[in-house]
XYZ file of C-alpha atoms in Angstrom:
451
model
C 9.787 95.434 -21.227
C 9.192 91.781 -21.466
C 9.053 90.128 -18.358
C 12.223 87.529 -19.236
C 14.038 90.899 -20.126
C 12.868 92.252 -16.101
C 14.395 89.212 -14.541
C 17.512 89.148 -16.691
C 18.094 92.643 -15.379
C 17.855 91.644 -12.129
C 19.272 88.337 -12.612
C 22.938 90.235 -13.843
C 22.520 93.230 -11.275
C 22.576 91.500 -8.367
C 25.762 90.716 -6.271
C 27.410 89.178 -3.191
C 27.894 92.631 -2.075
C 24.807 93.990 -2.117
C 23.157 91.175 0.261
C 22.032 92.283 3.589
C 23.463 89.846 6.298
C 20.514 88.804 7.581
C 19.728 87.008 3.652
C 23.143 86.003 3.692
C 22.871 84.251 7.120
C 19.404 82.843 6.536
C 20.530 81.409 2.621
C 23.187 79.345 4.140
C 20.541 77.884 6.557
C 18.242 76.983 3.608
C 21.547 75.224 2.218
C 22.442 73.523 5.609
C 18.690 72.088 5.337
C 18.942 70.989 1.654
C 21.853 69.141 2.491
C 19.936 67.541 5.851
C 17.269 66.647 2.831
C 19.529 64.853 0.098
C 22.085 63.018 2.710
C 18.632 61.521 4.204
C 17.136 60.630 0.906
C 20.689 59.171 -0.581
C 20.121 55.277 0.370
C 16.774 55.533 -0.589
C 15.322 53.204 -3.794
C 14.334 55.592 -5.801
C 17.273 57.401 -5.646
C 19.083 54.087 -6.487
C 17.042 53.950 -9.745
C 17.923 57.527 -10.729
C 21.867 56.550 -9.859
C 21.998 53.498 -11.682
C 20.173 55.529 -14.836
C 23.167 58.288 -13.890
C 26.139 55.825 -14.308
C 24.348 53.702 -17.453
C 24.675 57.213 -19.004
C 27.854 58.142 -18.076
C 29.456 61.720 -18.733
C 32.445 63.891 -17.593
C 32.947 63.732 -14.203
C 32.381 67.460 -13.076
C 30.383 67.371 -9.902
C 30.062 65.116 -7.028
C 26.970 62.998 -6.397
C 25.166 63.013 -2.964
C 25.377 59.084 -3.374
C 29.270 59.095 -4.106
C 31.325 59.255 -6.918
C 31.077 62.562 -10.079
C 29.372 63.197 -13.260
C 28.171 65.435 -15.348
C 27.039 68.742 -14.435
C 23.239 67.250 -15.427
C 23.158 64.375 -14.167
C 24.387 65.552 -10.975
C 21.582 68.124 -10.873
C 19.164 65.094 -11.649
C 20.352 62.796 -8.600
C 20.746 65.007 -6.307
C 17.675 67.113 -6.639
C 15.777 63.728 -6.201
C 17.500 62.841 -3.107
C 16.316 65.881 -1.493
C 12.698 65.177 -2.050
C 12.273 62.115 -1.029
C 11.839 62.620 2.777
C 9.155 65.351 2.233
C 11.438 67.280 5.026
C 12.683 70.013 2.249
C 11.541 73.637 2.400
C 8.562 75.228 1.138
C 6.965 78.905 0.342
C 3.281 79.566 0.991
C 2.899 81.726 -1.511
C 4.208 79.723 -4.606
C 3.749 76.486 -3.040
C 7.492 75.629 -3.967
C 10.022 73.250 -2.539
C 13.073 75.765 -4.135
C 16.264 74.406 -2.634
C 15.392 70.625 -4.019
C 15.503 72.480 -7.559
C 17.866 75.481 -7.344
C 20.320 74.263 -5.421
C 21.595 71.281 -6.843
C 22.027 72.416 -10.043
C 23.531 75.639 -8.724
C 25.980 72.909 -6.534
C 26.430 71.096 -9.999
C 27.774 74.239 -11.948
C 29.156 76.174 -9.128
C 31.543 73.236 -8.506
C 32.911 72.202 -12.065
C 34.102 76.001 -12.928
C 35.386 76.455 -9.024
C 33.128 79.347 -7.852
C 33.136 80.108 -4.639
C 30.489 80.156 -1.614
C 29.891 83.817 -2.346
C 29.030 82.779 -5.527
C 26.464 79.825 -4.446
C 25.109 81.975 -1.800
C 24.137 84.423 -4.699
C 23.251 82.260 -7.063
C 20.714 80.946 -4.548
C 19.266 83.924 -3.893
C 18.198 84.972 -7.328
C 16.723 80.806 -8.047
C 14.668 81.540 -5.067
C 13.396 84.884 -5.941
C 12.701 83.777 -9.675
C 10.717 80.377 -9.250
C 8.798 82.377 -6.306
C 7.821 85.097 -8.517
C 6.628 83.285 -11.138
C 5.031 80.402 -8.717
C 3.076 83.510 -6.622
C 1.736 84.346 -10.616
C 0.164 81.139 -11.113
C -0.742 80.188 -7.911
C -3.475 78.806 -6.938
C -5.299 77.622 -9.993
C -2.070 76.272 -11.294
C -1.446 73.577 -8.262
C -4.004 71.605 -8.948
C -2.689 69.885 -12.137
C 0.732 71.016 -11.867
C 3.620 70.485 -9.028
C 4.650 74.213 -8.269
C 8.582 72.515 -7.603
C 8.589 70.828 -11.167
C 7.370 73.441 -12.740
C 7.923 76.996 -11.478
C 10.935 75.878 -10.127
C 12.790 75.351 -13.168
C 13.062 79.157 -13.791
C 14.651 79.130 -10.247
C 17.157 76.631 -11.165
C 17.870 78.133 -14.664
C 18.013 81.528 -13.349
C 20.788 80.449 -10.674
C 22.902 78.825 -13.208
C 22.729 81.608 -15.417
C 24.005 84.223 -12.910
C 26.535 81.365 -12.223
C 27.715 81.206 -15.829
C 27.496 85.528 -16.355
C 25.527 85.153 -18.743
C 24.414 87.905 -21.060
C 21.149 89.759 -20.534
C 20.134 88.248 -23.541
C 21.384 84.711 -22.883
C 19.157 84.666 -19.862
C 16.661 85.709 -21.778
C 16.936 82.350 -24.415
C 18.016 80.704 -20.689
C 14.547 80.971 -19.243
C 12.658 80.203 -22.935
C 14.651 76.876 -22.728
C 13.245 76.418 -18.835
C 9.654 77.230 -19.666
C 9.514 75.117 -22.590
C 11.044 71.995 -20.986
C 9.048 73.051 -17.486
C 6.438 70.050 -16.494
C 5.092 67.771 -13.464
C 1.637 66.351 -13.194
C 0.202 65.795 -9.749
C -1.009 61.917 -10.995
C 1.293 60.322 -9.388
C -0.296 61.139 -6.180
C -2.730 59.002 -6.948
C -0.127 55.773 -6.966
C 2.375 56.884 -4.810
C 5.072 57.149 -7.453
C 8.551 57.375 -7.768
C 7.591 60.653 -10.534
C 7.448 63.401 -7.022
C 11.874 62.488 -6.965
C 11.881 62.581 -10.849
C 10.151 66.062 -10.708
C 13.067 68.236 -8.937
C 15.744 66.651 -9.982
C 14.390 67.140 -13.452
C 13.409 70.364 -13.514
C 17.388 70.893 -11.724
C 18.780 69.436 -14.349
C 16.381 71.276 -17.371
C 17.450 74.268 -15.581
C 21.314 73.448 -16.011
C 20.309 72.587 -19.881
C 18.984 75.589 -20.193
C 21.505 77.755 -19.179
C 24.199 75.690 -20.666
C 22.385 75.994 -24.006
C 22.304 79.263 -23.911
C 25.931 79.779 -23.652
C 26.186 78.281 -26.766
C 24.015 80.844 -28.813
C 20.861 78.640 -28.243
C 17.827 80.409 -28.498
C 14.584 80.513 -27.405
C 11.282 82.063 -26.743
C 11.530 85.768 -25.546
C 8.278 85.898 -24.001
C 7.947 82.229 -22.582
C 6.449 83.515 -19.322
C 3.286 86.197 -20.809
C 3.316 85.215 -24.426
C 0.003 84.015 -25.861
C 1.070 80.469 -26.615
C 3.448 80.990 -23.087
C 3.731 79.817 -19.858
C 0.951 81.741 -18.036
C -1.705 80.841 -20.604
C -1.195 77.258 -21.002
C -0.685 76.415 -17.145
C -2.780 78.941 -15.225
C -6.729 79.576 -15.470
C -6.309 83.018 -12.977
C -3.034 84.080 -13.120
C -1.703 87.535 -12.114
C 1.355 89.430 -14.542
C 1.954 91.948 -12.141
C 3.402 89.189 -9.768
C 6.531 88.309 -11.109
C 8.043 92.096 -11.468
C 6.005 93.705 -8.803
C 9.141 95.782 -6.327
C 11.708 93.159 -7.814
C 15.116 93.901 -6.566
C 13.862 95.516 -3.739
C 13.337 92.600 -1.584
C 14.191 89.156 -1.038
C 11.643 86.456 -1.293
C 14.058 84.183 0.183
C 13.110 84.991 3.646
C 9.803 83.858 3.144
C 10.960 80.581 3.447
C 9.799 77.966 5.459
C 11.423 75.063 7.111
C 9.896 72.030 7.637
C 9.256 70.479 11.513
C 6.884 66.930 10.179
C 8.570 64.516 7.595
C 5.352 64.405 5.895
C 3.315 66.700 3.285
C 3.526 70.436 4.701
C -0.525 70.482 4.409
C -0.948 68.161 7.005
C 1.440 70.516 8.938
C -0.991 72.743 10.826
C -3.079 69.939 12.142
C -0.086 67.881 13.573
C 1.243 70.765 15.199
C -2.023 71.126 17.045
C -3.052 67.853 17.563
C 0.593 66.872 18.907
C 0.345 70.242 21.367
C -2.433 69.296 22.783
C -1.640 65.611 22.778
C 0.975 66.354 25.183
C -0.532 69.656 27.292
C -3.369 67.496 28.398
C -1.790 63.857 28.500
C -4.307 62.447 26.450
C -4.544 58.847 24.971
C -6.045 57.395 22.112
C -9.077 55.614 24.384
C -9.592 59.458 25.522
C -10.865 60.424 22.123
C -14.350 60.847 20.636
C -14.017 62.635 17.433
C -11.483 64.958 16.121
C -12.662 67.635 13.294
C -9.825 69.274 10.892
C -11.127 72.227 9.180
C -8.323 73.448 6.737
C -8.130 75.016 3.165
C -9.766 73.075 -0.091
C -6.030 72.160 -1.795
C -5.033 70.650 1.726
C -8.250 68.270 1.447
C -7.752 67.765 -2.742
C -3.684 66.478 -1.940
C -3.953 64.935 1.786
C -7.765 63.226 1.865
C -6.974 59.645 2.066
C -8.602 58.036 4.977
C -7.215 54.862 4.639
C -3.577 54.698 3.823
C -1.875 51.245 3.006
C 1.583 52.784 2.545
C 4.295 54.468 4.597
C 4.357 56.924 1.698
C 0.632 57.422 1.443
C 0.837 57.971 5.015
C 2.756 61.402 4.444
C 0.037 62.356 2.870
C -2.954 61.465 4.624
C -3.882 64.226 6.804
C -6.280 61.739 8.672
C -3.318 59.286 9.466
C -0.337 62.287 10.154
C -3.238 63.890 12.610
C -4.001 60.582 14.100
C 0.332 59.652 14.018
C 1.118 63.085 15.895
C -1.801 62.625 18.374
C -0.489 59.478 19.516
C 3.373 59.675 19.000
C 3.480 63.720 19.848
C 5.692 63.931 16.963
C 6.063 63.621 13.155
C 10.208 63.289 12.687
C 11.633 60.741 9.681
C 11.973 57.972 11.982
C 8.586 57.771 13.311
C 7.127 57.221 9.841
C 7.110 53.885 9.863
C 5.719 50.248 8.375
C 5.052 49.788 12.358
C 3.420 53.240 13.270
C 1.607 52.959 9.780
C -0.271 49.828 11.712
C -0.268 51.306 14.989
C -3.757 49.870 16.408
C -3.504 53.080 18.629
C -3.315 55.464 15.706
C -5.071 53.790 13.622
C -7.983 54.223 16.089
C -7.720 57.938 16.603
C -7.740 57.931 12.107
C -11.060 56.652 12.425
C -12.067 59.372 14.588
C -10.883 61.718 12.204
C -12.965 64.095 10.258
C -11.892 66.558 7.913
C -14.004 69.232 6.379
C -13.209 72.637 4.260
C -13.197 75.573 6.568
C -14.194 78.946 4.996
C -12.133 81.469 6.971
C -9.293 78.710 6.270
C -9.853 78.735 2.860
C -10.230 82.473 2.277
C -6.659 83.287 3.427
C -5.247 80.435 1.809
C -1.773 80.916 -0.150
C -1.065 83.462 2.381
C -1.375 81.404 5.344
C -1.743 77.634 5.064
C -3.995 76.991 8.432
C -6.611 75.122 10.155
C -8.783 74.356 13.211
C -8.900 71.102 14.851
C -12.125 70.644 16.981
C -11.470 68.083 19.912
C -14.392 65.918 21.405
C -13.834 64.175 24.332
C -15.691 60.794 25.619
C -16.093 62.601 29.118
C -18.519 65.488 26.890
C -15.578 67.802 27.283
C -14.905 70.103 23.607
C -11.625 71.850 22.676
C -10.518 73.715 19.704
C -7.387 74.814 18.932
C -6.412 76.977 16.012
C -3.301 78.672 14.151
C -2.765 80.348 10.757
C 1.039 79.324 10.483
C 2.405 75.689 10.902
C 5.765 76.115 13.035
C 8.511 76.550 10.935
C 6.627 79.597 8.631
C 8.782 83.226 9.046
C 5.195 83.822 11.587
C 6.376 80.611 13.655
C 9.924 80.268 12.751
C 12.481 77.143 13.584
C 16.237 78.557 15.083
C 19.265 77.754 13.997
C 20.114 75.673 16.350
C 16.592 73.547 15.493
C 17.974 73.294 12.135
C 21.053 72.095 12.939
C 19.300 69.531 15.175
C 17.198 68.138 12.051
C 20.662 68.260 9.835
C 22.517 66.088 12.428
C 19.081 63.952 13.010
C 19.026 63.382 8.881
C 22.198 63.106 8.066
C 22.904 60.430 11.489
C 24.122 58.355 8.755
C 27.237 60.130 8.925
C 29.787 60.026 11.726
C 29.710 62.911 14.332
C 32.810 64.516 13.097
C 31.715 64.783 9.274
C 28.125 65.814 9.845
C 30.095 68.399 12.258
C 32.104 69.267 9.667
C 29.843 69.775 6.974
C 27.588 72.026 9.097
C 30.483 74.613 10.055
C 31.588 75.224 6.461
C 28.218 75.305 5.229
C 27.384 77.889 7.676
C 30.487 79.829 7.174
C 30.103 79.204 3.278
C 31.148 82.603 2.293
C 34.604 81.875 3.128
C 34.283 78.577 1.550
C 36.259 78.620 -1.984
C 35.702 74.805 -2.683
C 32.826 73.417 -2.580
C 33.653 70.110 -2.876
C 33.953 70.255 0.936
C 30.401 70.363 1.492
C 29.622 66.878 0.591
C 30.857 64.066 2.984
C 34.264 63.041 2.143
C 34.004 59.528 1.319
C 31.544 60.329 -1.134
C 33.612 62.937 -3.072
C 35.786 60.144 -4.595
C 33.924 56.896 -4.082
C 33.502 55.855 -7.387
């Protein structure tokens, strides 16, 4: 069997019925954290760019916009999967090195909401976008990361795959469904190198190629059969060591969606481990910058190849600079939204402790490495003293997981620009969602109708 024929099976198989609780329960919290994502990222400028694009363009108003106002199914799936990725506080899974809920669930949202499906059917839908784009991520993975963003790429399977459940599509529609995602699927990690605006354009385009995709098919749109393994396909053109077996290896039987991790640091999740150390022992031993003689990070080689910028001139380039967010979370004990600032980026404080900071490829580190994303930080002190400190799992991984109650924290934190009673409100029907049978409700109510 093809392998777009193995996830269209499981694609149309799987129902509301059939999910445990525990995937049920935890789904709605990786909703409850998109949303803390995209309300956050909303008044943002890049997301202004994409909205005034999204009204220039115009289209039926079928699903609300995280800014305010409707539009088209696409172009909702465009804005608001942007929005979410702006903050770098979005989810992630180790072994696929995806952000899924910036892709899947927007343009699960989009569709879900113009043909009045129900939470049941978004928590579903959700489900199967994160088991898809994980699959197929985990194939490609590692080799593939270096060129290509896993959450542009990968993830646009996720996203088509959740609108096609959405839509009941044929097995053979979602089939031509995921051709149409593979062959639109793209994201180059350049813009790393500038900063750009292109990281936002990546989800919210591969949300709204997924919603093409599936909406295509519909229409009797076809497309390659064996985008994923064929010998002009997916796997061959993107990946230099990828692994077939991967994407249909015990599928159905489990539920990659609770491999999910949350994020704690508003900043690139491979700068995680070292902030969550550094920070620790920051505020264990009461240290302060003038304390300091050297600090050595010893991670995994694609940490160093995405974070190793030793001199950041941006708030941006900041987030990913793992000298600068292990120098920030020394100093400040924290990483949140609001301490990544033009002022902290200037800090003389922190900016001392950066230049203390060395950062070096650690073998056992890199050995392990999708499977756990850790590191080592090595602690010299001016009074001769040495510490090291250590972990395999950045807090928020399933092996160091965040509560609910933490995550409703960082939704009412990200979302402060709400009043109480609506970021209240959105939180309690989100996490009741399967009684939810509009989901209109989930997006603050002046912004519904604004425009």
């Amino acid at each position: 069997m093809k392998l777009s024929e193995s996830l269209a099976s499981y694609i149309r198989s799987v129902s509301y019925e059939q999910l445990p609780d525990d995937v049920v329960e935890f789904t709605k919290l990786c909703i409850l954290d998109y949303f803390s994502s995209a309300i956050a990222g909303s008044d943002t400028l890049p997301i202004a760019k994409i909205e005034e694009i999204v009204e220039e363009l115009g289209g039926a108003k079928q699903a609300t916009l995280i800014t305010g106002g409707k539009s088209s199914v696409t172009n909702a799936a465009l804005l608001n999967g942007a929005s979410s990725h702006i903050v770098e506080q979005d989810d992630i899974h180790k072994g696929s090195i995806i952000h899924a809920a910036t892709v899947v669930i927007p343009a699960a949202l989009a569709i879900a909401e113009r043909d009045n499906l129900s939470g049941k059917d978004l928590i579903t839908a959700v489900v199967i976008g994160y088991e898809v784009c994980y699959r197929i991520g985990e194939a490609v993975t590692p080799s593939h990361y270096y060129y290509w963003h896993n959450t542009a790429t990968c993830g646009t399977f996720g996203a088509a795959a959740a609108v096609a459940k959405l839509l009941n599509l044929s097995e053979e529609q979602i089939v031509h469904t995921l051709g149409s995602a593979g062959t639109q699927a793209a994201g180059l990690w350049e813009f790393i190198e500038d900063g750009a605006m292109s990281k936002q354009l990546h989800p919210g385009k591969a949300a709204m190629n997924g919603v093409i995709a599936g909406l295509l098919s519909q229409k009797g749109f076809t497309a390659a059969t064996r985008i994923l393994e064929g010998d002009r396909g997916f796997f061959e053109a993107m990946s230099d060591d990828y692994d077939v077996s991967k994407v249909a290896e015990r599928l159905g039987e489990t539920y990659k969606i609770m491999e999910n991790s949350f994020k704690v640091h508003a900043s690139c999740r491979h700068t995680h481990h070292a902030m969550d150390l550094v920070s620790e022992l920051s505020r264990e031993r009461r240290l302060d910058a003038e304390d300091i003689e050297s600090i050595e990070i010893g991670t995994y080689q694609v940490a160093i190849n995405i974070t190793n910028n030793d001199n950041p001139m941006t708030v941006y380039q900041g987030k990913f600079s793992l000298q600068y967010c292990t120098a920030h979370a020394f100093v400040l004990q924290e990483g949140s939204l609001y301490t990544f600032t033009e002022e902290n980026l200037w800090n003389e404080e922190i900016r001392d402790v950066m230049s203390k900071v060395r950062i070096y490829v650690d073998p056992s580190k890199n050995n392990t490495y999708p499977n756990q994303w850790g590191a080592i930080a090595k602690v010299t002190l001016k009074n001769g003293k040495h510490i090291e400190l250590d972990t395999d799992y950045p807090k928020g991984d399933p092996e160091q997981p965040v509560t609910k109650d933490e995550l409703l924290e960082k939704f009412m934190q990200l979302s402060q620009k709400l009043d109480q009673s609506e970021r209240e409100n959105i939180s309690e029907k989100i996490l009741s969602l399967e009684k939810v049978e509009d989901l209109k409700v989930l997006f603050p109510k002046n912004r519904v109708d604004a425009k």
